[in-house]
Amino acid sequence: MAEIIEMPKLSDTMTVGTLVSWLKKEGDEVASGDMICEVETDKATMEVECFADGVLLKHYVAEGGEIPVGSPMCAVGEKGEEPPAVDTGAIADKAEELKKEESEEEDSEEKPAEKPEEAPTQSAPAQPSGGAKPEPQGRKQEFIPEEDDSEPAPAQAEGGRIKVSPLARKLAEEKGIPLSAISPSGPHGRIVKKDVLKAIEEGVKAPAPKTAKSDAPAASSAPAQYVPSGAPIAEDGPIKVTNMRKAIATRLVESKTTIPHFYLEVEVDAAPLLELRAEINHHLSNRAPEEGGIKLTVNDFILKAATEALRRVPAVNASWMGDSIQQHGSVHMAFGVAVPDGLVTPVIRDAHAKTLRQISIDTKELIQKSRNKKLTPQDMSGSTFTVTNLGMYGTSGFYGIINPPNAAILSVGATIKKPVVDKDGNLAVGQRMAIGLSCDHRVIDGATGAEFLQALQSILESPALMLV
Amino acid sequence: MAQITYRQAINDALAEEVERDENVVVMGEEVAQFDGAYKVTEGLLKRFGPKRIVDTPISEAGFIGMGIGAAMMGIRPVMELMFWSFSYVAFDQLCNNAAAVRYMSGGLINCPIVVRGPANGGTNVGATHSHTPENIVANHPGIKVVCPATAYDAKGLMKTAIRDNDPVFVMENTILYNDKWEVPEEEYLVPLGKANILREGKDLSIIAHGRAAITSLRAAEELKAKHDIDVEVLDLRSIRPLDEDAVIETVKKTNNVLLVEENKPFCGVGAQLTYLIQERAFDYLDAPIKRISSIDAPQIYCKKLEDTQIPNVERVVKKVLEMA
């Protein structure tokens, strides 16, 4: 007797899941515990486990299809068995209906008007329909003489995949340099170590526009070269919104419109921190991971410092509960991670009880999981405070939107060399880091926030305090 | 320090060990009266007599089997194969018996045999005399395999091999027999399983063993002189046990790897190293691992062609330039 496997409820708020990909084909043998498919929820993309043994008889939903929680996804039974009949049309209709309800809810909160988004999203296919695509074609023609297969291609060329050596990838990740901003010089358009070092030297930090490559040999950067033709920079048209993007939109609108934000800022002398980091890394980063080798990032220090500052000013580690304030006894430290289709905030649990090394290890693991879309809802829930860091992009300072139910979010900008007056009254070159704090005024008053920032500043400027 | 040949270094090692331990005997075809097919055992018969330096009939399966039996009874035989290619007729003895006896006796019986002789092509003796079977025998757990590249290592490794309680196969190289290297007067041992950096460098690592290590060393010197490329040459010395840490160290240092070996490529030592490096040092690689081995064909008889079949300085230099 065939068993039907239904869409599980993978997060508290999930009503519909998008089937991203089938990991088992029809006819494949499956066993209890095997991963059968990947499902995108409003929070993350997760693998779904099979709980039956046998042969996967039928997929009721194609890849990309949407399935309401509890509706059949596939059938598992004995080889050759007839799969149970399922009204796939009804599943799709129900998913449609649920999606509509969801978006109506969102709309009614935002604006009582019609829902103009729905029509274009539905009717506009991803590709512009029919007709010529005059613009890209025109561009191509201009470059025909230079498009030579034998030339090394730019890193981005092949189907959007960036060719990069394992070492270069690791280096770029450590330095926070997006691969798209690095000009490749290796064979077959591969980014190698020296390209990353060159990018670091040139101070590449943010994703550079394609024109930044103009210093590379013309042939190797041909397709990405700037064309002064006045052509549009991208194709017109709507971009389909992922569930994650929707969740971000809903949550942040709610946060910014219901929480009375106020903002504080402080400029920190980052020189001692950078010095300590360099010294620790000098001793630790040459060792193998199993021998305790690790490379600490500036962000690791900030997460640790923020945790210690919360220990000194615990009033900031709290949540507004409507008629009371919930004081949190533990620090569960969230931090923002940019992923290709949005932003996630994984949580370092019990950060107050962890060493700098452990925080660094946890952070690296969570970043890895974020990039591989392997974060579980547990990894992302229960935070008491959040840190967001755009320093690696060179942003000098900013204020994040509070990540509810936190009462504050710490925004970290780049460390910038600038003139400062030193303690003897002389002008000197200082390493300054701009730090912003967005606070929920219902929970935190100005003085409390300022006290927290003062604590944070003193820890960051005497970073050895983090080690004790 | 005196310079002596690779051949003399092995001769010295054998003499010293026969002298030191009364259980050590040297056996093989023509090792006694004829002083060895390649004159490695020169003078030993005269010095130690026919009980310790023993000529055997032309029957590898027979005399290797005898050596293994003797080793199981407490003798420490050093068996010469005129060519390692002739080991193929003794494979049952080498790989079924010598390799497994300790395991199959539950650790009760050791087999402290050394099997030695030249393993290489390049002497224009055709396909059946030119095998480099270190990868094949190293596949059998229980056997230790060493491939000395210098006279210093040839002596030090041979002495360690003779004192080891497991079967150790020493693969020498006829082309290297006349190479001279500095070797200390006083006694020394070279441990099994410890690789040696023949040349320090920072741009690229060549990992090699046996004669390929010497070829790589010469290529590295040419690359530095003519192209200012600073190549590190790691000589494995021992294929099994393999000095994995030294391999990983050099990869981490230079981020680029060229493997050079006289093995045939298919399932060669380089294949094992490639797996090891990608497993333990993937994140340190800046380019795909490249390999030079003997060209994948039966060994060529014609001298000019055989010279191109085996890794030579020219091939190594060319490959490094492609990678740089």
GROMACS .gro file of C-alpha atoms in nm, chain A residues 33-424:
model
  392
   33GLY     CA    1   1.565   0.926   0.675
   34ASP     CA    2   1.667   1.001   0.315
   35MET     CA    3   1.631   1.359   0.200
   36ILE     CA    4   1.374   1.361  -0.079
   37CYS     CA    5   1.335   1.726  -0.173
   38GLU     CA    6   1.424   2.085  -0.091
   39VAL     CA    7   1.145   2.316   0.012
   40GLU     CA    8   1.158   2.692   0.041
   41THR     CA    9   0.953   2.833   0.325
   42ASP     CA   10   0.904   3.193   0.421
   43LYS     CA   11   1.224   3.166   0.623
   44ALA     CA   12   1.467   2.931   0.462
   45THR     CA   13   1.524   2.653   0.215
   46MET     CA   14   1.527   2.318   0.387
   47GLU     CA   15   1.563   1.955   0.295
   48VAL     CA   16   1.264   1.735   0.367
   49GLU     CA   17   1.315   1.390   0.509
   50CYS     CA   18   1.134   1.079   0.391
   51PHE     CA   19   0.966   0.862   0.653
   52ALA     CA   20   0.876   0.560   0.438
   53ASP     CA   21   1.080   0.287   0.269
   54GLY     CA   22   1.029   0.177  -0.088
   55VAL     CA   23   1.032   0.331  -0.433
   56LEU     CA   24   0.934   0.690  -0.505
   57LEU     CA   25   0.633   0.623  -0.729
   58LYS     CA   26   0.521   0.969  -0.826
   59HIS     CA   27   0.588   1.337  -0.777
   60TYR     CA   28   0.258   1.522  -0.745
   61VAL     CA   29   0.428   1.858  -0.781
   62ALA     CA   30   0.688   1.973  -1.029
   63GLU     CA   31   0.999   2.166  -0.925
   64GLY     CA   32   0.905   2.527  -0.867
   65GLY     CA   33   0.549   2.430  -0.771
   66GLU     CA   34   0.380   2.543  -0.453
   67ILE     CA   35   0.214   2.308  -0.205
   68PRO     CA   36   0.004   2.396   0.102
   69VAL     CA   37   0.112   2.245   0.432
   70GLY     CA   38  -0.049   1.901   0.464
   71SER     CA   39  -0.106   1.847   0.092
   72PRO     CA   40   0.051   1.550  -0.091
   73MET     CA   41   0.398   1.598  -0.239
   74CYS     CA   42   0.473   1.246  -0.355
   75ALA     CA   43   0.390   0.878  -0.310
   76VAL     CA   44   0.622   0.601  -0.191
   77GLY     CA   45   0.538   0.233  -0.232
   78GLU     CA   46   0.649  -0.094  -0.385
   79LYS     CA   47   0.807  -0.109  -0.726
   80GLY     CA   48   0.547  -0.119  -1.002
   81GLU     CA   49   0.264  -0.022  -0.772
   82GLU     CA   50   0.004   0.222  -0.903
   83PRO     CA   51   0.043   0.554  -0.719
   84PRO     CA   52  -0.274   0.683  -0.551
   85ALA     CA   53  -0.463   0.934  -0.763
   86VAL     CA   54  -0.433   1.289  -0.640
   87ASP     CA   55  -0.606   1.598  -0.772
   88THR     CA   56  -0.295   1.803  -0.845
   89GLY     CA   57  -0.505   2.088  -0.981
   90ALA     CA   58  -0.679   2.120  -0.646
   91ILE     CA   59  -0.341   2.141  -0.468
   92ALA     CA   60  -0.231   2.421  -0.695
   93ASP     CA   61  -0.563   2.605  -0.648
   94LYS     CA   62  -0.540   2.576  -0.274
   95ALA     CA   63  -0.180   2.701  -0.276
   96GLU     CA   64  -0.292   2.993  -0.492
   97GLU     CA   65  -0.573   3.072  -0.253
   98LEU     CA   66  -0.346   3.063   0.051
   99LYS     CA   67  -0.091   3.284  -0.119
  100LYS     CA   68  -0.365   3.531  -0.205
  101GLU     CA   69  -0.488   3.541   0.154
  102GLU     CA   70  -0.136   3.601   0.271
  103SER     CA   71  -0.072   3.887   0.036
  104GLU     CA   72  -0.415   4.039   0.114
  105GLU     CA   73  -0.322   4.036   0.477
  106GLU     CA   74  -0.001   4.214   0.400
  107ASP     CA   75  -0.175   4.461   0.174
  108SER     CA   76  -0.449   4.540   0.422
  109GLU     CA   77  -0.186   4.628   0.678
  110GLU     CA   78   0.008   4.841   0.442
  111LYS     CA   79  -0.246   5.010   0.218
  112PRO     CA   80  -0.615   4.950   0.183
  113ALA     CA   81  -0.600   4.998  -0.192
  114GLU     CA   82  -0.631   4.729  -0.458
  115LYS     CA   83  -0.356   4.475  -0.495
  116PRO     CA   84  -0.180   4.587  -0.801
  117GLU     CA   85   0.118   4.361  -0.746
  118GLU     CA   86  -0.065   4.043  -0.810
  119ALA     CA   87  -0.151   4.090  -1.173
  120PRO     CA   88   0.193   4.176  -1.301
  121THR     CA   89   0.358   3.905  -1.097
  122GLN     CA   90   0.129   3.648  -1.247
  123SER     CA   91   0.109   3.763  -1.603
  124ALA     CA   92   0.467   3.864  -1.653
  125PRO     CA   93   0.679   3.565  -1.743
  126ALA     CA   94   1.040   3.570  -1.638
  127GLN     CA   95   1.151   3.612  -1.997
  128PRO     CA   96   1.015   3.900  -2.203
  129SER     CA   97   0.767   3.725  -2.432
  130GLY     CA   98   0.831   3.685  -2.803
  131GLY     CA   99   0.982   3.959  -3.010
  132ALA     CA  100   1.343   4.045  -3.055
  133LYS     CA  101   1.563   4.154  -2.772
  134PRO     CA  102   1.720   4.438  -2.957
  135GLU     CA  103   1.930   4.573  -2.676
  136PRO     CA  104   2.144   4.272  -2.584
  137GLN     CA  105   2.179   4.184  -2.949
  138GLY     CA  106   2.306   4.527  -3.035
  139ARG     CA  107   2.554   4.503  -2.759
  140LYS     CA  108   2.673   4.168  -2.875
  141GLN     CA  109   2.732   4.295  -3.224
  142GLU     CA  110   2.958   4.566  -3.096
  143PHE     CA  111   3.177   4.305  -2.938
  144ILE     CA  112   3.189   4.037  -3.201
  145PRO     CA  113   3.553   4.101  -3.291
  146GLU     CA  114   3.658   4.053  -2.934
  147GLU     CA  115   3.448   3.752  -2.844
  148ASP     CA  116   3.702   3.486  -2.908
  149ASP     CA  117   3.663   3.152  -2.737
  150SER     CA  118   4.034   3.103  -2.711
  151GLU     CA  119   4.078   3.415  -2.502
  152PRO     CA  120   4.058   3.376  -2.128
  153ALA     CA  121   3.703   3.454  -2.031
  154PRO     CA  122   3.616   3.688  -1.747
  155ALA     CA  123   3.543   3.519  -1.419
  156GLN     CA  124   3.171   3.570  -1.451
  157ALA     CA  125   3.138   3.435  -1.800
  158GLU     CA  126   3.027   3.075  -1.777
  159GLY     CA  127   2.660   3.056  -1.695
  160GLY     CA  128   2.706   3.302  -1.410
  161ARG     CA  129   2.949   3.069  -1.233
  162ILE     CA  130   3.261   3.241  -1.111
  163LYS     CA  131   3.574   3.033  -1.153
  164VAL     CA  132   3.795   3.070  -0.852
  165SER     CA  133   4.064   2.859  -0.693
  166PRO     CA  134   3.979   2.716  -0.350
  167LEU     CA  135   4.252   2.928  -0.193
  168ALA     CA  136   4.134   3.248  -0.362
  169ARG     CA  137   3.776   3.178  -0.258
  170LYS     CA  138   3.883   3.133   0.103
  171LEU     CA  139   4.097   3.447   0.099
  172ALA     CA  140   3.823   3.658  -0.058
  173GLU     CA  141   3.572   3.531   0.196
  174GLU     CA  142   3.803   3.615   0.483
  175LYS     CA  143   3.857   3.966   0.353
  176GLY     CA  144   3.490   4.012   0.267
  177ILE     CA  145   3.563   4.085  -0.096
  178PRO     CA  146   3.288   3.978  -0.335
  179LEU     CA  147   3.426   3.756  -0.609
  180SER     CA  148   3.244   3.960  -0.870
  181ALA     CA  149   3.470   4.254  -0.783
  182ILE     CA  150   3.792   4.066  -0.860
  183SER     CA  151   3.948   4.053  -1.205
  184PRO     CA  152   4.071   3.704  -1.287
  185SER     CA  153   4.416   3.638  -1.430
  186GLY     CA  154   4.440   3.260  -1.397
  187PRO     CA  155   4.392   3.005  -1.674
  188HIS     CA  156   4.038   2.985  -1.816
  189GLY     CA  157   3.940   3.304  -1.638
  190ARG     CA  158   4.002   3.167  -1.293
  191ILE     CA  159   4.047   3.400  -0.998
  192VAL     CA  160   4.368   3.301  -0.821
  193LYS     CA  161   4.544   3.410  -0.503
  194LYS     CA  162   4.733   3.698  -0.659
  195ASP     CA  163   4.410   3.848  -0.798
  196VAL     CA  164   4.263   3.858  -0.449
  197LEU     CA  165   4.583   4.009  -0.310
  198LYS     CA  166   4.575   4.268  -0.587
  199ALA     CA  167   4.214   4.350  -0.507
  200ILE     CA  168   4.303   4.391  -0.139
  201GLU     CA  169   4.590   4.618  -0.234
  202GLU     CA  170   4.369   4.827  -0.455
  203GLY     CA  171   4.120   4.852  -0.173
  204VAL     CA  172   3.834   4.677  -0.349
  205LYS     CA  173   3.568   4.625  -0.093
  206ALA     CA  174   3.226   4.677  -0.240
  207PRO     CA  175   3.092   4.494  -0.541
  208ALA     CA  176   3.249   4.711  -0.807
  209PRO     CA  177   3.063   4.803  -1.120
  210LYS     CA  178   3.176   4.616  -1.427
  211THR     CA  179   3.358   4.924  -1.551
  212ALA     CA  180   3.604   4.889  -1.269
  213LYS     CA  181   3.765   4.620  -1.478
  214SER     CA  182   3.883   4.866  -1.741
  215ASP     CA  183   4.239   4.832  -1.616
  216ALA     CA  184   4.239   4.463  -1.706
  217PRO     CA  185   4.345   4.362  -2.057
  218ALA     CA  186   4.068   4.455  -2.298
  219ALA     CA  187   4.021   4.108  -2.441
  220SER     CA  188   3.971   3.938  -2.109
  221SER     CA  189   3.705   4.179  -1.992
  222ALA     CA  190   3.535   4.234  -2.326
  223PRO     CA  191   3.179   4.123  -2.254
  224ALA     CA  192   3.168   4.320  -1.931
  225GLN     CA  193   3.317   4.638  -2.070
  226TYR     CA  194   3.134   4.967  -2.042
  227VAL     CA  195   2.952   5.065  -2.357
  228PRO     CA  196   2.880   5.436  -2.386
  229SER     CA  197   2.573   5.363  -2.598
  230GLY     CA  198   2.303   5.496  -2.366
  231ALA     CA  199   2.151   5.150  -2.358
  232PRO     CA  200   1.952   5.063  -2.043
  233ILE     CA  201   2.159   4.909  -1.768
  234ALA     CA  202   1.920   4.617  -1.723
  235GLU     CA  203   1.603   4.483  -1.871
  236ASP     CA  204   1.275   4.646  -1.761
  237GLY     CA  205   1.026   4.432  -1.579
  238PRO     CA  206   0.915   4.289  -1.249
  239ILE     CA  207   1.132   4.052  -1.051
  240LYS     CA  208   0.951   3.767  -0.882
  241VAL     CA  209   0.969   3.802  -0.506
  242THR     CA  210   1.100   3.506  -0.307
  243ASN     CA  211   0.933   3.398   0.013
  244MET     CA  212   1.237   3.521   0.201
  245ARG     CA  213   1.218   3.866   0.047
  246LYS     CA  214   0.849   3.879   0.143
  247ALA     CA  215   0.924   3.782   0.500
  248ILE     CA  216   1.193   4.050   0.520
  249ALA     CA  217   0.954   4.310   0.380
  250THR     CA  218   0.674   4.225   0.621
  251ARG     CA  219   0.890   4.210   0.929
  252LEU     CA  220   1.082   4.527   0.863
  253VAL     CA  221   0.771   4.732   0.780
  254GLU     CA  222   0.624   4.607   1.105
  255SER     CA  223   0.939   4.693   1.296
  256LYS     CA  224   0.992   5.040   1.155
  257THR     CA  225   0.624   5.141   1.179
  258THR     CA  226   0.540   5.004   1.522
  259ILE     CA  227   0.863   5.046   1.715
  260PRO     CA  228   0.963   5.400   1.813
  261HIS     CA  229   1.325   5.399   1.699
  262PHE     CA  230   1.582   5.645   1.818
  263TYR     CA  231   1.944   5.650   1.723
  264LEU     CA  232   2.277   5.695   1.897
  265GLU     CA  233   2.622   5.690   1.754
  266VAL     CA  234   2.977   5.671   1.875
  267GLU     CA  235   3.313   5.671   1.703
  268VAL     CA  236   3.553   5.411   1.836
  269ASP     CA  237   3.932   5.407   1.817
  270ALA     CA  238   3.978   5.074   1.643
  271ALA     CA  239   4.358   5.071   1.642
  272PRO     CA  240   4.404   4.864   1.963
  273LEU     CA  241   4.144   4.616   1.840
  274LEU     CA  242   4.316   4.571   1.502
  275GLU     CA  243   4.649   4.533   1.677
  276LEU     CA  244   4.520   4.267   1.914
  277ARG     CA  245   4.348   4.085   1.630
  278ALA     CA  246   4.666   4.081   1.423
  279GLU     CA  247   4.862   3.949   1.718
  280ILE     CA  248   4.613   3.673   1.799
  281ASN     CA  249   4.583   3.572   1.436
  282HIS     CA  250   4.959   3.566   1.402
  283HIS     CA  251   4.964   3.295   1.667
  284LEU     CA  252   4.648   3.109   1.580
  285SER     CA  253   4.597   3.120   1.208
  286ASN     CA  254   4.903   2.914   1.116
  287ARG     CA  255   4.780   2.616   1.308
  288ALA     CA  256   4.556   2.346   1.165
  289PRO     CA  257   4.190   2.373   1.277
  290GLU     CA  258   4.220   2.052   1.478
  291GLU     CA  259   4.509   2.206   1.669
  292GLY     CA  260   4.306   2.509   1.763
  293GLY     CA  261   4.396   2.712   1.454
  294ILE     CA  262   4.142   2.979   1.371
  295LYS     CA  263   4.137   3.322   1.213
  296LEU     CA  264   3.939   3.579   1.403
  297THR     CA  265   3.753   3.845   1.208
  298VAL     CA  266   3.685   4.199   1.325
  299ASN     CA  267   3.322   4.097   1.339
  300ASP     CA  268   3.402   3.820   1.589
  301PHE     CA  269   3.552   4.082   1.819
  302ILE     CA  270   3.249   4.307   1.780
  303LEU     CA  271   3.008   4.023   1.860
  304LYS     CA  272   3.211   3.943   2.170
  305ALA     CA  273   3.238   4.309   2.272
  306ALA     CA  274   2.865   4.364   2.225
  307THR     CA  275   2.796   4.060   2.441
  308GLU     CA  276   3.024   4.193   2.715
  309ALA     CA  277   2.864   4.538   2.692
  310LEU     CA  278   2.522   4.374   2.739
  311ARG     CA  279   2.657   4.207   3.049
  312ARG     CA  280   2.743   4.555   3.185
  313VAL     CA  281   2.416   4.716   3.075
  314PRO     CA  282   2.165   4.431   3.079
  315ALA     CA  283   1.869   4.668   3.037
  316VAL     CA  284   1.946   4.671   2.664
  317ASN     CA  285   1.910   4.294   2.647
  318ALA     CA  286   1.531   4.306   2.675
  319SER     CA  287   1.206   4.294   2.478
  320TRP     CA  288   0.884   4.497   2.477
  321MET     CA  289   0.595   4.259   2.556
  322GLY     CA  290   0.298   4.497   2.526
  323ASP     CA  291   0.231   4.548   2.895
  324SER     CA  292   0.565   4.447   3.036
  325ILE     CA  293   0.933   4.440   2.952
  326GLN     CA  294   1.093   4.099   2.929
  327GLN     CA  295   1.444   4.110   3.071
  328HIS     CA  296   1.662   3.836   2.915
  329GLY     CA  297   1.904   3.660   3.145
  330SER     CA  298   2.107   3.519   2.858
  331VAL     CA  299   2.252   3.682   2.550
  332HIS     CA  300   2.144   3.517   2.227
  333MET     CA  301   2.333   3.722   1.975
  334ALA     CA  302   2.196   3.751   1.622
  335PHE     CA  303   2.401   3.887   1.336
  336GLY     CA  304   2.308   3.980   0.982
  337VAL     CA  305   2.434   3.767   0.695
  338ALA     CA  306   2.376   3.875   0.338
  339VAL     CA  307   2.274   3.585   0.117
  340PRO     CA  308   2.207   3.602  -0.256
  341ASP     CA  309   1.830   3.647  -0.228
  342GLY     CA  310   1.812   3.846   0.093
  343LEU     CA  311   1.926   3.865   0.448
  344VAL     CA  312   1.921   3.621   0.738
  345THR     CA  313   1.999   3.671   1.104
  346PRO     CA  314   2.133   3.348   1.257
  347VAL     CA  315   2.171   3.341   1.634
  348ILE     CA  316   2.472   3.256   1.850
  349ARG     CA  317   2.301   3.098   2.147
  350ASP     CA  318   2.430   3.175   2.498
  351ALA     CA  319   2.693   3.412   2.364
  352HIS     CA  320   2.749   3.542   2.719
  353ALA     CA  321   2.891   3.202   2.814
  354LYS     CA  322   3.122   3.170   2.514
  355THR     CA  323   3.482   3.265   2.455
  356LEU     CA  324   3.592   3.475   2.163
  357ARG     CA  325   3.719   3.160   1.995
  358GLN     CA  326   3.387   2.980   2.038
  359ILE     CA  327   3.194   3.281   1.911
  360SER     CA  328   3.419   3.285   1.607
  361ILE     CA  329   3.368   2.914   1.544
  362ASP     CA  330   2.991   2.945   1.584
  363THR     CA  331   2.982   3.247   1.356
  364LYS     CA  332   3.175   3.075   1.082
  365GLU     CA  333   2.948   2.772   1.102
  366LEU     CA  334   2.633   2.984   1.090
  367ILE     CA  335   2.763   3.187   0.795
  368GLN     CA  336   2.841   2.864   0.614
  369LYS     CA  337   2.493   2.733   0.685
  370SER     CA  338   2.341   3.062   0.571
  371ARG     CA  339   2.524   3.051   0.239
  372ASN     CA  340   2.430   2.686   0.185
  373LYS     CA  341   2.069   2.759   0.282
  374LYS     CA  342   2.095   2.507   0.562
  375LEU     CA  343   1.982   2.728   0.849
  376THR     CA  344   1.702   2.574   1.049
  377PRO     CA  345   1.429   2.791   1.203
  378GLN     CA  346   1.594   2.714   1.539
  379ASP     CA  347   1.916   2.869   1.413
  380MET     CA  348   1.730   3.190   1.343
  381SER     CA  349   1.495   3.228   1.638
  382GLY     CA  350   1.520   3.346   1.995
  383SER     CA  351   1.766   3.633   1.954
  384THR     CA  352   1.788   3.897   2.226
  385PHE     CA  353   2.015   4.142   2.042
  386THR     CA  354   2.140   4.187   1.686
  387VAL     CA  355   2.459   4.314   1.527
  388THR     CA  356   2.472   4.419   1.164
  389ASN     CA  357   2.806   4.496   1.004
  390LEU     CA  358   2.858   4.662   0.667
  391GLY     CA  359   3.219   4.752   0.742
  392MET     CA  360   3.351   4.518   0.476
  393TYR     CA  361   3.169   4.720   0.211
  394GLY     CA  362   3.331   5.044   0.322
  395THR     CA  363   3.006   5.194   0.451
  396SER     CA  364   3.117   5.457   0.700
  397GLY     CA  365   2.818   5.447   0.931
  398PHE     CA  366   2.447   5.361   0.936
  399TYR     CA  367   2.152   5.264   1.154
  400GLY     CA  368   1.982   4.927   1.122
  401ILE     CA  369   1.613   4.860   1.167
  402ILE     CA  370   1.542   4.678   1.492
  403ASN     CA  371   1.500   4.302   1.459
  404PRO     CA  372   1.194   4.231   1.676
  405PRO     CA  373   1.158   4.126   1.951
  406ASN     CA  374   1.501   4.280   2.023
  407ALA     CA  375   1.507   4.622   2.181
  408ALA     CA  376   1.811   4.740   1.989
  409ILE     CA  377   2.035   4.672   1.695
  410LEU     CA  378   2.403   4.760   1.668
  411SER     CA  379   2.523   4.882   1.327
  412VAL     CA  380   2.894   4.864   1.253
  413GLY     CA  381   3.058   5.064   0.978
  414ALA     CA  382   3.400   5.043   0.820
  415THR     CA  383   3.717   5.125   1.004
  416ILE     CA  384   3.846   5.436   0.833
  417LYS     CA  385   4.178   5.614   0.862
  418LYS     CA  386   4.112   5.975   0.951
  419PRO     CA  387   4.279   6.267   1.127
  420VAL     CA  388   4.227   6.262   1.502
  421VAL     CA  389   4.355   6.466   1.790
  422ASP     CA  390   4.555   6.235   2.013
  423LYS     CA  391   4.577   6.255   2.391
  424ASP     CA  392   4.865   6.504   2.375
   0.00000   0.00000   0.00000
